[in-house]
Tab-separated table of C-alpha atoms in Angstrom:
chain	number	residue	atom	x	y	z
K	266	UNK	CA	134.190	19.766	85.088
K	267	UNK	CA	135.300	16.932	82.819
K	268	UNK	CA	135.684	17.590	79.129
K	269	UNK	CA	132.693	15.855	77.474
K	270	UNK	CA	133.477	13.085	75.032
K	271	UNK	CA	131.773	10.109	73.445
K	272	UNK	CA	133.196	7.661	70.899
K	273	UNK	CA	130.556	7.812	68.163
K	274	UNK	CA	129.950	11.365	66.977
K	275	UNK	CA	127.071	12.154	64.637
K	276	UNK	CA	126.463	15.609	63.120
K	277	UNK	CA	123.599	17.886	64.016
K	278	UNK	CA	121.475	17.824	60.869
K	279	UNK	CA	120.082	21.008	59.245
K	280	UNK	CA	117.166	22.397	61.288
K	281	UNK	CA	117.502	19.559	63.826
K	282	UNK	CA	116.228	20.007	67.382
K	283	UNK	CA	118.736	19.672	70.188
K	284	UNK	CA	116.659	16.889	71.753
K	285	UNK	CA	116.536	14.963	68.475
K	286	UNK	CA	120.335	15.076	68.170
K	287	UNK	CA	120.801	13.981	71.809
K	288	UNK	CA	118.354	11.099	71.337
K	289	UNK	CA	120.167	9.897	68.211
K	290	UNK	CA	123.608	10.352	69.818
K	291	UNK	CA	122.662	8.379	72.935
K	292	UNK	CA	121.274	5.486	70.893
K	293	UNK	CA	124.324	5.392	68.615
K	294	UNK	CA	126.558	5.160	71.679
K	295	UNK	CA	124.668	2.262	73.228
K	296	UNK	CA	122.756	4.293	75.800
K	297	UNK	CA	119.218	5.604	76.111
K	298	UNK	CA	118.170	9.297	76.212
K	299	UNK	CA	117.353	9.406	79.932
K	300	UNK	CA	120.638	7.789	81.038
K	301	UNK	CA	122.547	9.997	78.598
K	302	UNK	CA	121.157	13.247	80.006
K	303	UNK	CA	121.595	11.987	83.588
K	304	UNK	CA	125.292	11.456	82.878
K	305	UNK	CA	125.855	14.988	81.585
K	306	UNK	CA	123.184	16.951	83.471
K	307	UNK	CA	122.802	15.050	86.716
K	308	UNK	CA	119.453	15.132	88.495
K	309	UNK	CA	117.980	17.846	86.253
K	310	UNK	CA	114.813	16.363	84.723
K	311	UNK	CA	115.653	17.331	81.160
K	312	UNK	CA	112.782	15.510	79.438
K	313	UNK	CA	110.214	17.421	81.483
K	314	UNK	CA	111.861	20.838	81.121
K	315	UNK	CA	111.469	21.191	77.304
K	316	UNK	CA	115.112	22.167	76.783
K	317	UNK	CA	114.411	22.511	73.054
K	318	UNK	CA	112.949	25.923	73.875
K	319	UNK	CA	115.807	27.118	76.012
K	320	UNK	CA	118.866	25.443	77.530
K	321	UNK	CA	121.228	27.607	79.549
K	322	UNK	CA	124.881	27.879	78.590
K	323	UNK	CA	126.089	26.028	81.679
K	324	UNK	CA	124.204	22.901	80.642
K	325	UNK	CA	125.161	23.282	76.980
K	326	UNK	CA	128.828	23.570	78.005
K	327	UNK	CA	128.630	20.093	79.536
K	328	UNK	CA	127.907	18.575	76.101
K	329	UNK	CA	130.071	20.965	74.095
K	330	UNK	CA	133.274	19.714	72.479
K	331	UNK	CA	134.925	19.618	69.074
K	332	UNK	CA	132.443	20.476	66.316
K	333	UNK	CA	129.633	20.755	68.880
K	334	UNK	CA	130.591	24.199	70.159
K	335	UNK	CA	128.377	26.329	72.362
K	336	UNK	CA	126.999	28.442	69.509
K	337	UNK	CA	126.102	25.388	67.419
K	338	UNK	CA	124.279	23.783	70.330
K	339	UNK	CA	122.490	27.012	71.218
K	340	UNK	CA	121.282	27.320	67.608
K	341	UNK	CA	119.759	23.846	67.860
K	342	UNK	CA	117.270	25.253	70.376
K	343	UNK	CA	114.228	27.349	69.499
K	344	UNK	CA	115.340	30.400	71.466
K	345	UNK	CA	117.391	32.190	68.737
K	346	UNK	CA	114.476	31.910	66.286
K	347	UNK	CA	111.638	32.837	68.639
K	348	UNK	CA	113.654	35.786	69.965
K	349	UNK	CA	113.233	37.412	66.549
K	350	UNK	CA	109.454	36.974	66.537
K	351	UNK	CA	108.406	38.968	69.568
K	352	UNK	CA	109.249	42.029	71.628
K	353	UNK	CA	108.222	40.194	74.794
K	354	UNK	CA	110.736	38.715	77.217
K	355	UNK	CA	111.149	34.965	76.710
K	356	UNK	CA	111.102	33.463	80.172
K	357	UNK	CA	111.975	29.736	80.320
K	358	UNK	CA	109.026	28.974	82.594
K	359	UNK	CA	106.273	30.717	80.615
K	360	UNK	CA	104.520	29.879	77.371
K	361	UNK	CA	105.995	31.379	74.210
K	362	UNK	CA	104.023	32.662	71.251
K	363	UNK	CA	104.435	30.486	68.152
K	364	UNK	CA	105.988	27.550	70.053
K	365	UNK	CA	103.868	24.407	70.261
K	366	UNK	CA	103.812	23.329	73.934
K	367	UNK	CA	104.925	19.853	74.996
K	368	UNK	CA	103.218	19.535	78.348
K	369	UNK	CA	104.730	16.648	80.317
K	370	UNK	CA	103.819	14.610	83.352
K	371	UNK	CA	106.914	12.629	84.207
K	372	UNK	CA	108.018	11.579	80.722
K	373	UNK	CA	104.519	11.332	79.279
K	374	UNK	CA	103.734	14.040	76.738
K	375	UNK	CA	100.311	15.598	76.282
K	376	UNK	CA	101.384	17.011	72.898
K	377	UNK	CA	103.692	15.015	70.639
K	378	UNK	CA	106.201	15.946	67.981
K	379	UNK	CA	104.806	16.927	64.606
K	380	UNK	CA	106.389	15.189	61.654
K	381	UNK	CA	106.336	14.664	57.892
K	382	UNK	CA	106.502	10.938	57.030
K	383	UNK	CA	108.300	11.658	53.765
K	384	UNK	CA	111.007	13.641	55.579
K	385	UNK	CA	111.544	10.711	57.957
K	386	UNK	CA	112.065	8.484	54.896
K	387	UNK	CA	114.486	10.925	53.306
K	388	UNK	CA	117.993	10.017	54.490
K	389	UNK	CA	118.742	10.252	58.223
K	390	UNK	CA	115.488	10.464	60.207
K	391	UNK	CA	115.375	13.263	62.758
K	392	UNK	CA	112.961	15.834	64.187
K	393	UNK	CA	113.108	19.430	62.994
K	394	UNK	CA	112.958	22.756	64.833
K	395	UNK	CA	110.428	24.034	62.292
K	396	UNK	CA	108.003	21.297	63.339
K	397	UNK	CA	107.776	22.905	66.815
K	398	UNK	CA	106.822	26.331	65.401
K	399	UNK	CA	103.070	26.824	65.119
K	400	UNK	CA	102.946	28.525	61.707
K	401	UNK	CA	104.511	25.437	60.091
K	402	UNK	CA	101.419	23.361	59.403
K	403	UNK	CA	102.855	21.703	56.269
K	404	UNK	CA	106.102	20.353	54.863
K	405	UNK	CA	107.283	22.831	52.199
K	406	UNK	CA	109.433	20.173	50.497
K	407	UNK	CA	106.795	17.466	50.099
K	408	UNK	CA	103.737	19.781	50.236
K	409	UNK	CA	102.005	17.589	52.812
K	410	UNK	CA	100.229	18.465	56.037
K	411	UNK	CA	102.278	17.598	59.102
K	412	UNK	CA	100.986	14.898	61.469
K	413	UNK	CA	100.790	15.547	65.214
K	414	UNK	CA	100.011	12.092	66.618
K	415	UNK	CA	100.425	8.421	65.826
K	416	UNK	CA	97.901	7.600	63.073
K	417	UNK	CA	97.294	4.143	64.550
K	418	UNK	CA	96.978	4.601	68.328
K	419	UNK	CA	96.348	8.371	68.363
K	420	UNK	CA	98.900	9.051	71.117
K	421	UNK	CA	101.620	11.746	71.058
K	422	UNK	CA	104.892	10.980	69.287
K	423	UNK	CA	107.556	10.655	72.008
K	424	UNK	CA	110.986	9.792	70.533
K	425	UNK	CA	112.669	10.668	73.866
K	426	UNK	CA	111.364	7.365	75.252
K	427	UNK	CA	113.433	5.297	72.804
K	428	UNK	CA	115.730	2.643	74.290
K	429	UNK	CA	118.226	-0.018	73.242
K	430	UNK	CA	115.270	-2.393	72.912
K	431	UNK	CA	113.681	0.033	70.437
K	432	UNK	CA	116.254	2.305	68.779
K	433	UNK	CA	114.254	3.351	65.715
K	434	UNK	CA	112.811	6.820	66.414
K	435	UNK	CA	110.405	6.357	63.488
K	436	UNK	CA	108.526	3.588	65.297
K	437	UNK	CA	105.707	4.468	67.697
K	438	UNK	CA	106.785	3.095	71.069
K	439	UNK	CA	103.198	2.302	72.071
K	440	UNK	CA	101.823	0.416	69.080
K	441	UNK	CA	104.937	-0.197	66.912
K	442	UNK	CA	103.463	1.694	63.960
K	443	UNK	CA	106.081	2.883	61.452
K	444	UNK	CA	105.560	6.658	61.142
K	445	UNK	CA	107.231	6.663	57.721
K	446	UNK	CA	104.259	4.752	56.314
K	447	UNK	CA	101.640	7.228	57.582
K	448	UNK	CA	99.195	8.636	55.061
K	449	UNK	CA	98.793	12.378	55.038
K	450	UNK	CA	96.980	15.075	53.085
K	451	UNK	CA	98.215	17.291	50.280
K	452	UNK	CA	98.426	20.829	51.581
K	453	UNK	CA	96.727	23.863	50.051
K	454	UNK	CA	98.914	26.070	47.835
K	455	UNK	CA	97.396	29.182	49.439
K	456	UNK	CA	98.029	27.957	52.987
K	457	UNK	CA	101.588	26.939	52.127
K	458	UNK	CA	102.216	30.334	50.524
K	459	UNK	CA	101.328	32.157	53.777
K	460	UNK	CA	103.505	29.745	55.753
K	461	UNK	CA	106.497	30.365	53.494
K	462	UNK	CA	106.068	34.162	53.665
K	463	UNK	CA	106.451	33.919	57.437
K	464	UNK	CA	109.378	31.511	57.236
K	465	UNK	CA	111.246	33.734	54.771
K	466	UNK	CA	110.537	36.840	56.856
K	467	UNK	CA	112.865	35.686	59.636
K	468	UNK	CA	116.164	37.601	59.394
K	469	UNK	CA	114.738	39.608	56.479
K	470	UNK	CA	113.461	43.137	57.057
K	471	UNK	CA	112.758	44.024	53.409
K	472	UNK	CA	109.348	43.897	51.720
K	473	UNK	CA	107.416	42.514	54.668
K	474	UNK	CA	103.597	42.486	54.435
K	475	UNK	CA	101.579	45.502	55.624
K	476	UNK	CA	104.660	47.777	55.783
K	477	UNK	CA	105.855	46.052	58.952
K	478	UNK	CA	109.431	47.038	59.734
K	479	UNK	CA	110.787	43.924	61.476
K	480	UNK	CA	110.010	40.194	61.682
K	481	UNK	CA	108.806	40.720	65.266
K	482	UNK	CA	106.329	43.378	64.115
K	483	UNK	CA	105.029	41.085	61.360
K	484	UNK	CA	104.685	38.008	63.588
K	485	UNK	CA	102.940	39.939	66.369
K	486	UNK	CA	100.471	41.366	63.844
K	487	UNK	CA	99.843	37.960	62.253
K	488	UNK	CA	99.296	36.369	65.660
K	489	UNK	CA	96.643	38.965	66.461
K	490	UNK	CA	94.885	38.484	63.102
K	491	UNK	CA	94.860	34.702	63.566
K	492	UNK	CA	93.223	35.318	66.938
K	493	UNK	CA	90.572	37.360	65.113
K	494	UNK	CA	90.050	34.443	62.715
K	495	UNK	CA	89.476	32.071	65.623
K	496	UNK	CA	87.119	34.577	67.223
K	497	UNK	CA	85.167	34.770	63.960
K	498	UNK	CA	84.795	30.981	63.706
K	499	UNK	CA	82.816	30.839	66.929
K	500	UNK	CA	80.758	34.020	66.506
K	501	UNK	CA	77.664	34.332	64.339
K	502	UNK	CA	76.764	37.935	65.033
K	503	UNK	CA	79.223	40.813	65.396
K	504	UNK	CA	81.711	39.922	62.639
K	505	UNK	CA	79.619	37.561	60.535
K	506	UNK	CA	80.329	39.631	57.421
K	507	UNK	CA	84.093	39.363	58.020
K	508	UNK	CA	83.886	35.588	58.433
K	509	UNK	CA	81.829	35.204	55.263
K	510	UNK	CA	84.113	37.523	53.270
K	511	UNK	CA	87.158	35.394	54.098
K	512	UNK	CA	85.384	32.049	53.935
K	513	UNK	CA	86.269	31.115	57.510
K	514	UNK	CA	84.667	27.931	58.882
K	515	UNK	CA	82.263	27.965	61.817
K	516	UNK	CA	83.407	26.243	65.029
K	517	UNK	CA	86.699	25.108	63.520
K	518	UNK	CA	88.260	22.669	66.039
K	519	UNK	CA	85.399	23.438	68.436
K	520	UNK	CA	87.239	22.291	71.575
K	521	UNK	CA	90.243	24.493	70.796
K	522	UNK	CA	88.735	27.467	68.992
K	523	UNK	CA	89.065	29.567	72.135
K	524	UNK	CA	92.782	28.883	72.489
K	525	UNK	CA	95.900	30.112	70.733
K	526	UNK	CA	97.213	29.093	67.350
K	527	UNK	CA	99.893	27.068	69.173
K	528	UNK	CA	97.284	24.480	70.187
K	529	UNK	CA	95.504	23.943	66.886
K	530	UNK	CA	96.032	20.889	64.711
K	531	UNK	CA	97.960	21.277	61.432
K	532	UNK	CA	94.663	20.865	59.541
K	533	UNK	CA	92.952	23.686	61.429
K	534	UNK	CA	95.989	25.967	61.156
K	535	UNK	CA	96.119	25.312	57.414
K	536	UNK	CA	92.451	26.300	57.010
K	537	UNK	CA	93.154	29.626	58.735
K	538	UNK	CA	96.248	30.222	56.623
K	539	UNK	CA	94.215	30.099	53.416
K	540	UNK	CA	92.430	33.231	54.628
K	541	UNK	CA	95.661	34.696	55.975
K	542	UNK	CA	97.261	34.360	52.546
K	543	UNK	CA	94.558	36.526	50.990
K	544	UNK	CA	95.161	39.247	53.602
K	545	UNK	CA	98.918	39.128	53.074
K	546	UNK	CA	98.394	40.216	49.475
K	547	UNK	CA	96.814	43.473	50.665
K	548	UNK	CA	98.571	46.694	51.541
K	549	UNK	CA	98.066	48.131	55.007
K	550	UNK	CA	95.430	50.618	53.780
K	551	UNK	CA	93.533	47.853	51.973
K	552	UNK	CA	93.680	45.677	55.079
K	553	UNK	CA	92.221	48.436	57.239
K	554	UNK	CA	89.535	49.156	54.642
K	555	UNK	CA	88.538	45.474	54.663
K	556	UNK	CA	88.265	45.507	58.446
K	557	UNK	CA	86.074	48.619	58.350
K	558	UNK	CA	83.802	47.341	55.553
K	559	UNK	CA	83.232	43.979	57.250
K	560	UNK	CA	82.483	45.439	60.677
K	561	UNK	CA	85.693	44.571	62.532
K	562	UNK	CA	86.037	46.908	65.515
K	563	UNK	CA	88.875	47.631	67.905
K	564	UNK	CA	87.141	45.457	70.477
K	565	UNK	CA	86.879	42.478	68.111
K	566	UNK	CA	90.458	42.684	66.844
K	567	UNK	CA	92.385	43.572	69.966
K	568	UNK	CA	90.152	42.470	72.834
K	569	UNK	CA	92.751	41.965	75.618
K	570	UNK	CA	95.837	42.266	73.410
K	571	UNK	CA	98.211	45.216	73.910
K	572	UNK	CA	99.316	47.464	71.046
K	573	UNK	CA	102.897	46.260	70.874
K	574	UNK	CA	104.039	47.796	67.575
K	575	UNK	CA	103.421	50.652	65.130
K	576	UNK	CA	101.419	48.558	62.647
K	577	UNK	CA	98.897	47.597	65.309
K	578	UNK	CA	98.637	51.214	66.431
K	579	UNK	CA	97.929	52.353	62.854
K	580	UNK	CA	95.175	49.738	62.510
K	581	UNK	CA	93.660	50.489	65.924
K	582	UNK	CA	93.554	54.252	65.269
K	583	UNK	CA	91.285	53.807	62.227
K	584	UNK	CA	88.881	51.205	63.622
K	585	UNK	CA	85.800	52.147	65.589
K	586	UNK	CA	84.906	50.813	69.004
K	587	UNK	CA	81.635	49.122	69.898
K	588	UNK	CA	78.826	51.393	71.016
K	589	UNK	CA	79.234	50.195	74.595
K	590	UNK	CA	83.005	50.046	74.381
K	591	UNK	CA	83.442	52.388	77.326
K	592	UNK	CA	81.828	49.819	79.560
K	593	UNK	CA	83.258	46.741	77.837
K	594	UNK	CA	86.858	47.891	78.125
K	595	UNK	CA	86.635	48.564	81.866
K	596	UNK	CA	86.287	46.012	84.606
K	597	UNK	CA	83.254	46.930	86.668
K	598	UNK	CA	83.598	46.631	90.408
K	599	UNK	CA	79.945	45.620	90.530
K	600	UNK	CA	80.228	42.797	87.995
K	601	UNK	CA	78.634	39.578	89.214
K	602	UNK	CA	80.862	36.539	88.714
K	603	UNK	CA	78.781	33.529	87.701
K	604	UNK	CA	79.865	29.862	87.652
K	605	UNK	CA	81.123	28.656	84.284
K	606	UNK	CA	79.309	25.953	82.361
K	607	UNK	CA	80.519	22.351	82.428
K	608	UNK	CA	81.711	22.574	78.800
K	609	UNK	CA	83.768	25.703	79.588
K	610	UNK	CA	85.378	24.010	82.591
K	611	UNK	CA	86.255	20.921	80.535
K	612	UNK	CA	87.778	23.110	77.827
K	613	UNK	CA	89.876	24.953	80.425
K	614	UNK	CA	91.007	21.636	81.913
K	615	UNK	CA	92.072	20.323	78.494
K	616	UNK	CA	94.019	23.531	77.954
K	617	UNK	CA	95.746	23.211	81.349
K	618	UNK	CA	96.735	19.590	80.733
K	619	UNK	CA	98.759	20.648	77.703
K	620	UNK	CA	101.122	22.564	79.954
K	621	UNK	CA	101.395	20.102	82.859
């Protein structure tokens, strides 16, 4: 294998995604991203594979030289961060909790890069790893909600399609809108506070909310609670008191309320994080007491989720089950399967398209 080399070398910026650095490097060297990755990685369809999540060492070695050693390149992917957030195995071909999907068909994206227009103005423009992580709904520096599509044409942001005819990654390739001029919304202090608690918890095991022992235990518990929030937004009966106590909206992002936090818009995530922030101020006993007083049961909180850590087991032990829980937690062999409604099918199709 030839030693990789290119004449114009640009540094990997703090928190920069591997793909962002490769896009900028290819353009600086008079190439385009697709040709650049073909040269180093051959026929592998890199821009469909989402190598920002995980890129194996063999492929990283082909672009590793000088200051761009294997460890530095590996740290530009999401894998080292997400590995700390879950006890589950991170398989390259499955969805990962907390990672915003970038479903692709050929090079067309169904979900674009999130961005902060002020960050793109600030020095060298590039796309950050934190913008791919679902709990980051806002820019902590500029205190603005992130944007997840072109404000003018409404299509996903796709900097990987830049070329020598259009080398500015801040310009929408469809409508030529300058993303740096986009208007955005001031974020909520409460929502930003919850976001920053999670961001600071990575690599820190001290003083985590609810007596959780590790970042993985905290993030798994938060993910489950956010699922409860989404469940509450589309229910008006069983946990109405819980929804009203926390001020959760009804039918927030109606098309997506049945899906994971990874698929919500920054605005919807921010609205949930306002409520999350209030829960993060509670101790574990106070949290459980709130669940009990507002009618949250084991069935409502856990539903199909496994008890993956000690905190979840402590919570589950003290919550009651529904009166008919014995039948609701078992799959009956006599259950009649009925056709889904048209709206349910359309929702499932929209969900599937995000991963194609």
